[in-house]
PDB file of C-alpha atoms in Angstrom:
ATOM      1  CA  UNK A 297       0.000   0.000   0.000  1.00 89.00           C
ATOM      2  CA  UNK A 298       1.247   3.517  -0.770  1.00 92.00           C
ATOM      3  CA  UNK A 299       1.583   6.145   1.944  1.00 97.00           C
ATOM      4  CA  UNK A 300      -0.779   9.096   2.105  1.00 97.00           C
ATOM      5  CA  UNK A 301       1.148  12.097   0.764  1.00 98.00           C
ATOM      6  CA  UNK A 302       0.564  15.376   2.608  1.00 98.00           C
ATOM      7  CA  UNK A 303       2.225  18.804   2.630  1.00 98.00           C
ATOM      8  CA  UNK A 304       3.000  21.240   5.435  1.00 98.00           C
ATOM      9  CA  UNK A 305       4.823  24.545   5.360  1.00 97.00           C
ATOM     10  CA  UNK A 306       7.620  24.918   7.846  1.00 96.00           C
ATOM     11  CA  UNK A 307      11.053  23.951   9.033  1.00 97.00           C
ATOM     12  CA  UNK A 308      11.737  20.230   8.706  1.00 97.00           C
ATOM     13  CA  UNK A 309      13.916  20.291  11.826  1.00 97.00           C
ATOM     14  CA  UNK A 310      10.822  21.026  13.947  1.00 97.00           C
ATOM     15  CA  UNK A 311       8.459  18.480  12.372  1.00 97.00           C
ATOM     16  CA  UNK A 312       7.392  15.591  14.582  1.00 96.00           C
ATOM     17  CA  UNK A 313       7.648  12.312  12.667  1.00 98.00           C
ATOM     18  CA  UNK A 314       9.131   8.868  13.154  1.00 98.00           C
ATOM     19  CA  UNK A 315      11.819   9.775  10.616  1.00 98.00           C
ATOM     20  CA  UNK A 316      13.025  12.976   8.980  1.00 98.00           C
ATOM     21  CA  UNK A 317      14.692  12.795   5.578  1.00 98.00           C
ATOM     22  CA  UNK A 318      17.933  14.675   5.069  1.00 98.00           C
ATOM     23  CA  UNK A 319      18.885  15.780   1.560  1.00 96.00           C
ATOM     24  CA  UNK A 320      22.579  15.061   2.081  1.00 96.00           C
ATOM     25  CA  UNK A 321      25.699  15.280  -0.030  1.00 94.00           C
ATOM     26  CA  UNK A 322      27.747  12.231  -1.032  1.00 95.00           C
ATOM     27  CA  UNK A 323      30.293  12.729   1.773  1.00 94.00           C
ATOM     28  CA  UNK A 324      27.632  12.485   4.524  1.00 93.00           C
ATOM     29  CA  UNK A 325      29.465  14.978   6.735  1.00 91.00           C
ATOM     30  CA  UNK A 326      26.972  17.844   6.869  1.00 89.00           C
ATOM     31  CA  UNK A 327      26.731  20.757   4.497  1.00 87.00           C
ATOM     32  CA  UNK A 328      24.429  23.596   3.555  1.00 87.00           C
ATOM     33  CA  UNK A 329      20.685  23.875   3.085  1.00 88.00           C
ATOM     34  CA  UNK A 330      18.541  21.133   4.623  1.00 92.00           C
ATOM     35  CA  UNK A 331      21.652  19.066   5.392  1.00 94.00           C
ATOM     36  CA  UNK A 332      23.277  21.818   7.450  1.00 94.00           C
ATOM     37  CA  UNK A 333      20.022  22.656   9.228  1.00 95.00           C
ATOM     38  CA  UNK A 334      19.455  19.024  10.236  1.00 97.00           C
ATOM     39  CA  UNK A 335      23.018  18.611  11.500  1.00 96.00           C
ATOM     40  CA  UNK A 336      22.847  21.890  13.469  1.00 96.00           C
ATOM     41  CA  UNK A 337      19.456  21.136  15.034  1.00 97.00           C
ATOM     42  CA  UNK A 338      20.180  17.457  15.682  1.00 97.00           C
ATOM     43  CA  UNK A 339      23.570  18.053  17.243  1.00 97.00           C
ATOM     44  CA  UNK A 340      26.862  16.157  17.025  1.00 97.00           C
ATOM     45  CA  UNK A 341      25.310  12.697  17.439  1.00 98.00           C
ATOM     46  CA  UNK A 342      24.112  12.760  13.824  1.00 98.00           C
ATOM     47  CA  UNK A 343      27.561  13.516  12.409  1.00 97.00           C
ATOM     48  CA  UNK A 344      29.159  10.902  14.664  1.00 97.00           C
ATOM     49  CA  UNK A 345      26.670   8.303  13.423  1.00 97.00           C
ATOM     50  CA  UNK A 346      27.248   9.357   9.782  1.00 97.00           C
ATOM     51  CA  UNK A 347      30.999   8.898  10.218  1.00 96.00           C
ATOM     52  CA  UNK A 348      30.488   5.460  11.780  1.00 97.00           C
ATOM     53  CA  UNK A 349      27.826   4.178   9.359  1.00 96.00           C
ATOM     54  CA  UNK A 350      29.006   5.809   6.131  1.00 96.00           C
ATOM     55  CA  UNK A 351      32.819   5.956   6.167  1.00 96.00           C
ATOM     56  CA  UNK A 352      32.804   6.179   2.363  1.00 96.00           C
ATOM     57  CA  UNK A 353      29.625   8.278   2.074  1.00 96.00           C
ATOM     58  CA  UNK A 354      26.611   7.311  -0.012  1.00 97.00           C
ATOM     59  CA  UNK A 355      25.988   7.112  -3.739  1.00 98.00           C
ATOM     60  CA  UNK A 356      23.577   9.482  -5.464  1.00 98.00           C
ATOM     61  CA  UNK A 357      20.072   8.002  -5.280  1.00 98.00           C
ATOM     62  CA  UNK A 358      20.811   5.843  -2.239  1.00 98.00           C
ATOM     63  CA  UNK A 359      19.674   6.248   1.380  1.00 98.00           C
ATOM     64  CA  UNK A 360      20.662   5.156   4.876  1.00 98.00           C
ATOM     65  CA  UNK A 361      19.743   6.072   8.438  1.00 98.00           C
ATOM     66  CA  UNK A 362      21.256   7.493  11.606  1.00 98.00           C
ATOM     67  CA  UNK A 363      20.063   8.613  14.981  1.00 98.00           C
ATOM     68  CA  UNK A 364      18.042  11.841  14.998  1.00 98.00           C
ATOM     69  CA  UNK A 365      20.046  13.303  17.869  1.00 98.00           C
ATOM     70  CA  UNK A 366      18.110  16.233  19.326  1.00 98.00           C
ATOM     71  CA  UNK A 367      15.495  16.347  16.539  1.00 98.00           C
ATOM     72  CA  UNK A 368      11.823  15.500  17.275  1.00 97.00           C
ATOM     73  CA  UNK A 369      12.120  12.162  15.453  1.00 98.00           C
ATOM     74  CA  UNK A 370      13.623   8.740  16.108  1.00 98.00           C
ATOM     75  CA  UNK A 371      15.708   8.586  12.969  1.00 98.00           C
ATOM     76  CA  UNK A 372      17.183  10.659  10.181  1.00 98.00           C
ATOM     77  CA  UNK A 373      17.073   8.976   6.794  1.00 98.00           C
ATOM     78  CA  UNK A 374      19.835  10.491   4.679  1.00 98.00           C
ATOM     79  CA  UNK A 375      19.568  10.445   0.893  1.00 98.00           C
ATOM     80  CA  UNK A 376      21.816  11.906  -1.771  1.00 98.00           C
ATOM     81  CA  UNK A 377      19.870  13.663  -4.484  1.00 97.00           C
ATOM     82  CA  UNK A 378      21.231  14.382  -7.938  1.00 98.00           C
ATOM     83  CA  UNK A 379      22.923  17.752  -8.420  1.00 97.00           C
ATOM     84  CA  UNK A 380      21.125  19.149 -11.466  1.00 98.00           C
ATOM     85  CA  UNK A 381      23.455  22.173 -11.564  1.00 97.00           C
ATOM     86  CA  UNK A 382      26.440  19.817 -11.874  1.00 97.00           C
ATOM     87  CA  UNK A 383      24.868  17.944 -14.793  1.00 97.00           C
ATOM     88  CA  UNK A 384      23.194  15.092 -12.891  1.00 97.00           C
ATOM     89  CA  UNK A 385      19.881  15.315 -14.768  1.00 98.00           C
ATOM     90  CA  UNK A 386      18.801  11.659 -14.749  1.00 98.00           C
ATOM     91  CA  UNK A 387      15.330  11.798 -13.136  1.00 98.00           C
ATOM     92  CA  UNK A 388      15.594   8.135 -12.084  1.00 98.00           C
ATOM     93  CA  UNK A 389      18.274   9.183  -9.564  1.00 98.00           C
ATOM     94  CA  UNK A 390      15.796  11.607  -8.003  1.00 98.00           C
ATOM     95  CA  UNK A 391      12.932   9.124  -7.848  1.00 98.00           C
ATOM     96  CA  UNK A 392      15.331   6.526  -6.435  1.00 98.00           C
ATOM     97  CA  UNK A 393      15.897   8.823  -3.440  1.00 98.00           C
ATOM     98  CA  UNK A 394      12.218   8.709  -2.492  1.00 98.00           C
ATOM     99  CA  UNK A 395      11.915   4.941  -3.064  1.00 98.00           C
ATOM    100  CA  UNK A 396      15.072   4.166  -1.095  1.00 98.00           C
ATOM    101  CA  UNK A 397      13.933   6.393   1.795  1.00 98.00           C
ATOM    102  CA  UNK A 398      10.668   4.459   2.008  1.00 98.00           C
ATOM    103  CA  UNK A 399      12.573   1.154   1.910  1.00 98.00           C
ATOM    104  CA  UNK A 400      14.800   2.324   4.783  1.00 98.00           C
ATOM    105  CA  UNK A 401      11.725   3.580   6.671  1.00 98.00           C
ATOM    106  CA  UNK A 402      10.133   0.150   6.258  1.00 98.00           C
ATOM    107  CA  UNK A 403      13.271  -1.538   7.623  1.00 98.00           C
ATOM    108  CA  UNK A 404      13.105   0.766  10.657  1.00 98.00           C
ATOM    109  CA  UNK A 405       9.357   0.402  11.193  1.00 98.00           C
ATOM    110  CA  UNK A 406       8.735   4.140  10.675  1.00 98.00           C
ATOM    111  CA  UNK A 407       5.107   5.013   9.932  1.00 98.00           C
ATOM    112  CA  UNK A 408       5.442   8.789   9.449  1.00 98.00           C
ATOM    113  CA  UNK A 409       8.265  10.241   7.371  1.00 98.00           C
ATOM    114  CA  UNK A 410       8.908  13.955   6.749  1.00 98.00           C
ATOM    115  CA  UNK A 411      10.593  14.738   3.422  1.00 98.00           C
ATOM    116  CA  UNK A 412      12.147  17.910   2.071  1.00 97.00           C
ATOM    117  CA  UNK A 413      11.762  18.436  -1.662  1.00 97.00           C
ATOM    118  CA  UNK A 414      14.960  16.590  -2.584  1.00 97.00           C
ATOM    119  CA  UNK A 415      17.397  18.328  -4.973  1.00 97.00           C
ATOM    120  CA  UNK A 416      15.090  21.354  -5.467  1.00 95.00           C
ATOM    121  CA  UNK A 417      17.241  23.730  -3.421  1.00 92.00           C
ATOM    122  CA  UNK A 418      20.944  24.308  -3.928  1.00 91.00           C
ATOM    123  CA  UNK A 419      21.133  21.328  -6.343  1.00 95.00           C
ATOM    124  CA  UNK A 420      18.857  23.223  -8.737  1.00 96.00           C
ATOM    125  CA  UNK A 421      16.323  20.611  -9.832  1.00 98.00           C
ATOM    126  CA  UNK A 422      13.450  22.479 -11.570  1.00 98.00           C
ATOM    127  CA  UNK A 423      10.678  22.993  -9.015  1.00 97.00           C
ATOM    128  CA  UNK A 424       7.718  21.645 -10.993  1.00 97.00           C
ATOM    129  CA  UNK A 425       9.555  18.449 -11.954  1.00 98.00           C
ATOM    130  CA  UNK A 426      10.892  18.011  -8.402  1.00 98.00           C
ATOM    131  CA  UNK A 427       7.317  18.231  -7.089  1.00 98.00           C
ATOM    132  CA  UNK A 428       6.035  15.800  -9.730  1.00 98.00           C
ATOM    133  CA  UNK A 429       8.839  13.320  -9.027  1.00 98.00           C
ATOM    134  CA  UNK A 430       8.159  13.419  -5.272  1.00 98.00           C
ATOM    135  CA  UNK A 431       4.373  13.116  -5.458  1.00 98.00           C
ATOM    136  CA  UNK A 432       4.360  10.494  -8.226  1.00 98.00           C
ATOM    137  CA  UNK A 433       6.989   8.310  -6.566  1.00 98.00           C
ATOM    138  CA  UNK A 434       5.606   8.505  -3.033  1.00 98.00           C
ATOM    139  CA  UNK A 435       2.004   7.989  -4.197  1.00 97.00           C
ATOM    140  CA  UNK A 436       2.873   4.866  -6.173  1.00 97.00           C
ATOM    141  CA  UNK A 437       5.324   3.219  -3.779  1.00 95.00           C
ATOM    142  CA  UNK A 438       4.508   0.055  -1.910  1.00 94.00           C
ATOM    143  CA  UNK A 439       5.388   0.765   1.707  1.00 97.00           C
ATOM    144  CA  UNK A 440       4.197   0.283   5.273  1.00 97.00           C
ATOM    145  CA  UNK A 441       4.760   4.030   5.808  1.00 98.00           C
ATOM    146  CA  UNK A 442       1.355   5.530   6.518  1.00 98.00           C
ATOM    147  CA  UNK A 443       2.154   9.191   5.862  1.00 98.00           C
ATOM    148  CA  UNK A 444       4.821  10.756   3.660  1.00 98.00           C
ATOM    149  CA  UNK A 445       4.779  14.411   4.672  1.00 98.00           C
ATOM    150  CA  UNK A 446       6.411  16.845   2.241  1.00 98.00           C
ATOM    151  CA  UNK A 447       7.749  19.806   4.200  1.00 98.00           C
ATOM    152  CA  UNK A 448       7.956  23.020   2.193  1.00 97.00           C
ATOM    153  CA  UNK A 449      10.219  25.752   3.531  1.00 93.00           C
ATOM    154  CA  UNK A 450       8.987  28.489   1.159  1.00 95.00           C
ATOM    155  CA  UNK A 451       5.536  29.717   0.189  1.00 96.00           C
ATOM    156  CA  UNK A 452       6.263  29.005  -3.492  1.00 95.00           C
ATOM    157  CA  UNK A 453       7.257  25.404  -2.812  1.00 96.00           C
ATOM    158  CA  UNK A 454       4.232  24.889  -0.569  1.00 97.00           C
ATOM    159  CA  UNK A 455       1.891  26.303  -3.238  1.00 97.00           C
ATOM    160  CA  UNK A 456       3.434  24.101  -5.926  1.00 97.00           C
ATOM    161  CA  UNK A 457       3.116  20.917  -3.847  1.00 98.00           C
ATOM    162  CA  UNK A 458      -0.412  21.826  -2.675  1.00 97.00           C
ATOM    163  CA  UNK A 459      -1.532  22.417  -6.287  1.00 97.00           C
ATOM    164  CA  UNK A 460      -0.067  19.080  -7.404  1.00 97.00           C
ATOM    165  CA  UNK A 461      -1.738  17.181  -4.540  1.00 97.00           C
ATOM    166  CA  UNK A 462      -5.076  18.887  -5.234  1.00 95.00           C
ATOM    167  CA  UNK A 463      -4.935  18.072  -8.973  1.00 90.00           C
TER     168      UNK A 463
END
């Protein structure tokens, strides 16, 4: 069964869910955007767990989990989205991020998962296609996750996701 896909506007680091998805870089050592915000809010336990679990980082399109540290979740599911600005334009890498996150969530027993819009920020994936990829993939995935909550940081992103879900 596919999860129910919902949208909220806000800061993903404050969302209560079983798992929060981090749009990470390949090195898995923190960074900017969502990645930096999650590492700052979650504290040093997340980085320590990343170093222990992912000594060689993660491949683009893959996902893995760590503790959530001080975040209001049990786990952080880290995924590496494609960097559109750097020429990684294969949409299957983006959709793989969402599928792999749900697979990891199923392994953990997570029922609610909060997602950022992967690759739509600093990695430059076009907003409309990023929204379509997220909603299509999450809505069609077989998973025990009950709710996949897309967390929009900006009004424009929220409006785009809301319009797609209402269509």
